[in-house]
């Protein structure tokens, strides 16, 4: 989950915040201070054309259980979902995959190819 003790950017005329670039990006880590990304963890971050920031997460049992996976933990799950919301409010697109979706290599290739085809809106070769 993303938390920061850095002050929130102040609103400027025209609805922009201090530190915003003309493209509408949020302030950089440098502008927000050294602790800005202290608790921010992503499995994968893709920086795409058009200022798209896509986060890919692969979730195993540790994201929603405790005691080595033996007991559900709704607080951990809630914290994960809160982190997703925070990233989305900051302009990131967040996509989660369950570990079991990617466990088998052949199935994972199909899942990932279908995902990127939908994300990027173009045909991807399934045979690679």
PDB file of C-alpha atoms in Angstrom:
ATOM      1  CA  UNK A   1       0.000   0.000   0.000  1.00  0.00           C
ATOM      2  CA  UNK A   2       1.193   3.525  -0.764  1.00  0.00           C
ATOM      3  CA  UNK A   3       1.416   5.820   2.192  1.00  0.00           C
ATOM      4  CA  UNK A   4       3.401   8.975   2.433  1.00  0.00           C
ATOM      5  CA  UNK A   5       4.108  11.492   5.125  1.00  0.00           C
ATOM      6  CA  UNK A   6       4.893  14.061   2.441  1.00  0.00           C
ATOM      7  CA  UNK A   7       2.414  16.925   2.290  1.00  0.00           C
ATOM      8  CA  UNK A   8      -0.273  16.710  -0.358  1.00  0.00           C
ATOM      9  CA  UNK A   9       0.291  19.017  -3.339  1.00  0.00           C
ATOM     10  CA  UNK A  10      -1.669  22.254  -3.156  1.00  0.00           C
ATOM     11  CA  UNK A  11      -4.270  23.077  -5.794  1.00  0.00           C
ATOM     12  CA  UNK A  12      -3.255  25.669  -8.368  1.00  0.00           C
ATOM     13  CA  UNK A  13      -5.432  27.745 -10.702  1.00  0.00           C
ATOM     14  CA  UNK A  14      -7.015  25.650 -13.443  1.00  0.00           C
ATOM     15  CA  UNK A  15      -7.466  22.621 -11.156  1.00  0.00           C
ATOM     16  CA  UNK A  16      -3.833  21.523 -11.350  1.00  0.00           C
ATOM     17  CA  UNK A  17      -1.769  20.645  -8.301  1.00  0.00           C
ATOM     18  CA  UNK A  18       1.678  21.945  -7.470  1.00  0.00           C
ATOM     19  CA  UNK A  19       4.232  19.709  -9.134  1.00  0.00           C
ATOM     20  CA  UNK A  20       1.889  18.701 -11.955  1.00  0.00           C
ATOM     21  CA  UNK A  21       3.431  18.716 -15.375  1.00  0.00           C
ATOM     22  CA  UNK A  22       1.543  20.086 -18.327  1.00  0.00           C
ATOM     23  CA  UNK A  23       0.635  16.488 -19.230  1.00  0.00           C
ATOM     24  CA  UNK A  24      -1.286  16.083 -15.977  1.00  0.00           C
ATOM     25  CA  UNK A  25       1.173  13.692 -14.299  1.00  0.00           C
ATOM     26  CA  UNK A  26       1.340  13.722 -10.546  1.00  0.00           C
ATOM     27  CA  UNK A  27       4.371  15.285  -8.847  1.00  0.00           C
ATOM     28  CA  UNK A  28       7.598  13.329  -9.030  1.00  0.00           C
ATOM     29  CA  UNK A  29       9.051  11.489  -6.046  1.00  0.00           C
ATOM     30  CA  UNK A  30      11.724  14.153  -5.805  1.00  0.00           C
ATOM     31  CA  UNK A  31       9.095  16.874  -5.616  1.00  0.00           C
ATOM     32  CA  UNK A  32       7.126  14.990  -2.932  1.00  0.00           C
ATOM     33  CA  UNK A  33      10.132  14.205  -0.735  1.00  0.00           C
ATOM     34  CA  UNK A  34      12.366  11.248   0.039  1.00  0.00           C
ATOM     35  CA  UNK A  35       9.656   9.197   1.796  1.00  0.00           C
ATOM     36  CA  UNK A  36       7.162   9.562  -1.080  1.00  0.00           C
ATOM     37  CA  UNK A  37       7.463   5.967  -2.232  1.00  0.00           C
ATOM     38  CA  UNK A  38       8.638   4.349   0.972  1.00  0.00           C
ATOM     39  CA  UNK A  39       5.777   1.842   1.127  1.00  0.00           C
ATOM     40  CA  UNK A  40       5.040   1.614  -2.590  1.00  0.00           C
ATOM     41  CA  UNK A  41       5.737  -1.851  -3.966  1.00  0.00           C
ATOM     42  CA  UNK A  42       4.795  -3.146  -7.353  1.00  0.00           C
ATOM     43  CA  UNK A  43       5.565  -6.452  -8.982  1.00  0.00           C
ATOM     44  CA  UNK A  44       5.784  -4.786 -12.402  1.00  0.00           C
ATOM     45  CA  UNK A  45       5.389  -1.208 -13.607  1.00  0.00           C
ATOM     46  CA  UNK A  46       4.943  -0.490 -17.303  1.00  0.00           C
ATOM     47  CA  UNK A  47       5.331   3.043 -18.611  1.00  0.00           C
ATOM     48  CA  UNK A  48       3.369   3.197 -21.853  1.00  0.00           C
ATOM     49  CA  UNK A  49       2.858   5.915 -24.456  1.00  0.00           C
ATOM     50  CA  UNK A  50       0.326   8.567 -23.577  1.00  0.00           C
ATOM     51  CA  UNK A  51       1.555   8.759 -19.969  1.00  0.00           C
ATOM     52  CA  UNK A  52      -0.094   5.420 -19.123  1.00  0.00           C
ATOM     53  CA  UNK A  53       1.298   3.841 -15.985  1.00  0.00           C
ATOM     54  CA  UNK A  54       0.266   0.211 -15.682  1.00  0.00           C
ATOM     55  CA  UNK A  55       0.898  -1.823 -12.531  1.00  0.00           C
ATOM     56  CA  UNK A  56       0.843  -5.612 -12.760  1.00  0.00           C
ATOM     57  CA  UNK A  57       0.562  -7.588  -9.536  1.00  0.00           C
ATOM     58  CA  UNK A  58       0.813 -11.342  -9.060  1.00  0.00           C
ATOM     59  CA  UNK A  59      -0.917 -12.291  -5.829  1.00  0.00           C
ATOM     60  CA  UNK A  60      -0.159 -15.425  -3.889  1.00  0.00           C
ATOM     61  CA  UNK A  61      -1.792 -16.515  -0.658  1.00  0.00           C
ATOM     62  CA  UNK A  62       0.293 -14.035   1.338  1.00  0.00           C
ATOM     63  CA  UNK A  63      -1.997 -11.251   0.067  1.00  0.00           C
ATOM     64  CA  UNK A  64      -5.084 -12.603   1.809  1.00  0.00           C
ATOM     65  CA  UNK A  65      -4.032 -15.130   4.490  1.00  0.00           C
ATOM     66  CA  UNK A  66      -2.032 -15.396   7.702  1.00  0.00           C
ATOM     67  CA  UNK A  67      -0.320 -18.237   9.574  1.00  0.00           C
ATOM     68  CA  UNK A  68       1.441 -19.513   6.479  1.00  0.00           C
ATOM     69  CA  UNK A  69      -1.686 -19.527   4.367  1.00  0.00           C
ATOM     70  CA  UNK A  70      -3.854 -21.495   6.781  1.00  0.00           C
ATOM     71  CA  UNK A  71      -6.259 -18.706   7.796  1.00  0.00           C
ATOM     72  CA  UNK A  72      -8.013 -16.015   5.773  1.00  0.00           C
ATOM     73  CA  UNK A  73      -7.031 -12.488   6.760  1.00  0.00           C
ATOM     74  CA  UNK A  74      -9.599  -9.917   5.710  1.00  0.00           C
ATOM     75  CA  UNK A  75      -7.436  -7.073   7.068  1.00  0.00           C
ATOM     76  CA  UNK A  76      -4.571  -7.978   4.703  1.00  0.00           C
ATOM     77  CA  UNK A  77      -6.970  -8.224   1.801  1.00  0.00           C
ATOM     78  CA  UNK A  78      -8.516  -4.863   2.715  1.00  0.00           C
ATOM     79  CA  UNK A  79      -5.059  -3.259   2.892  1.00  0.00           C
ATOM     80  CA  UNK A  80      -4.267  -4.613  -0.582  1.00  0.00           C
ATOM     81  CA  UNK A  81      -7.503  -3.200  -1.987  1.00  0.00           C
ATOM     82  CA  UNK A  82      -6.867   0.169  -0.290  1.00  0.00           C
ATOM     83  CA  UNK A  83      -3.427   0.248  -1.909  1.00  0.00           C
ATOM     84  CA  UNK A  84      -5.016  -0.418  -5.292  1.00  0.00           C
ATOM     85  CA  UNK A  85      -7.442   2.458  -4.805  1.00  0.00           C
ATOM     86  CA  UNK A  86      -4.619   4.785  -3.808  1.00  0.00           C
ATOM     87  CA  UNK A  87      -2.626   3.873  -6.923  1.00  0.00           C
ATOM     88  CA  UNK A  88      -5.700   4.392  -9.101  1.00  0.00           C
ATOM     89  CA  UNK A  89      -6.316   7.816  -7.562  1.00  0.00           C
ATOM     90  CA  UNK A  90      -2.691   8.647  -8.431  1.00  0.00           C
ATOM     91  CA  UNK A  91      -3.267   7.780 -12.087  1.00  0.00           C
ATOM     92  CA  UNK A  92      -2.012   4.182 -12.244  1.00  0.00           C
ATOM     93  CA  UNK A  93      -3.935   1.365 -13.898  1.00  0.00           C
ATOM     94  CA  UNK A  94      -3.743  -1.682 -11.607  1.00  0.00           C
ATOM     95  CA  UNK A  95      -4.219  -5.265 -12.793  1.00  0.00           C
ATOM     96  CA  UNK A  96      -3.941  -8.303 -10.522  1.00  0.00           C
ATOM     97  CA  UNK A  97      -3.291 -11.903 -11.425  1.00  0.00           C
ATOM     98  CA  UNK A  98      -3.760 -14.779  -9.016  1.00  0.00           C
ATOM     99  CA  UNK A  99      -0.705 -16.993  -8.621  1.00  0.00           C
ATOM    100  CA  UNK A 100      -2.704 -20.012  -9.785  1.00  0.00           C
ATOM    101  CA  UNK A 101      -3.440 -18.289 -13.111  1.00  0.00           C
ATOM    102  CA  UNK A 102       0.283 -18.239 -13.865  1.00  0.00           C
ATOM    103  CA  UNK A 103       1.485 -21.437 -12.197  1.00  0.00           C
ATOM    104  CA  UNK A 104       1.335 -23.597 -15.342  1.00  0.00           C
ATOM    105  CA  UNK A 105       3.612 -22.211 -18.060  1.00  0.00           C
ATOM    106  CA  UNK A 106       1.346 -23.072 -21.010  1.00  0.00           C
ATOM    107  CA  UNK A 107      -1.747 -21.634 -19.354  1.00  0.00           C
ATOM    108  CA  UNK A 108       0.210 -18.579 -18.188  1.00  0.00           C
ATOM    109  CA  UNK A 109       1.322 -17.817 -21.752  1.00  0.00           C
ATOM    110  CA  UNK A 110      -2.308 -17.805 -22.907  1.00  0.00           C
ATOM    111  CA  UNK A 111      -3.485 -15.690 -19.953  1.00  0.00           C
ATOM    112  CA  UNK A 112      -0.693 -13.151 -20.390  1.00  0.00           C
ATOM    113  CA  UNK A 113      -1.069 -12.966 -24.189  1.00  0.00           C
ATOM    114  CA  UNK A 114      -4.827 -12.412 -23.848  1.00  0.00           C
ATOM    115  CA  UNK A 115      -4.217  -9.757 -21.208  1.00  0.00           C
ATOM    116  CA  UNK A 116      -1.693  -7.821 -23.291  1.00  0.00           C
ATOM    117  CA  UNK A 117      -3.873  -8.120 -26.374  1.00  0.00           C
ATOM    118  CA  UNK A 118      -6.723  -6.485 -24.452  1.00  0.00           C
ATOM    119  CA  UNK A 119      -4.449  -3.930 -22.756  1.00  0.00           C
ATOM    120  CA  UNK A 120      -2.647  -2.839 -25.888  1.00  0.00           C
ATOM    121  CA  UNK A 121      -5.529  -3.350 -28.299  1.00  0.00           C
ATOM    122  CA  UNK A 122      -3.602  -5.305 -30.899  1.00  0.00           C
ATOM    123  CA  UNK A 123      -2.931  -8.860 -31.947  1.00  0.00           C
ATOM    124  CA  UNK A 124      -0.170 -10.766 -30.173  1.00  0.00           C
ATOM    125  CA  UNK A 125       1.376 -14.002 -31.427  1.00  0.00           C
ATOM    126  CA  UNK A 126       0.255 -16.881 -29.162  1.00  0.00           C
ATOM    127  CA  UNK A 127       2.940 -19.244 -30.468  1.00  0.00           C
ATOM    128  CA  UNK A 128       5.942 -17.451 -28.966  1.00  0.00           C
TER     129      UNK A 128
END
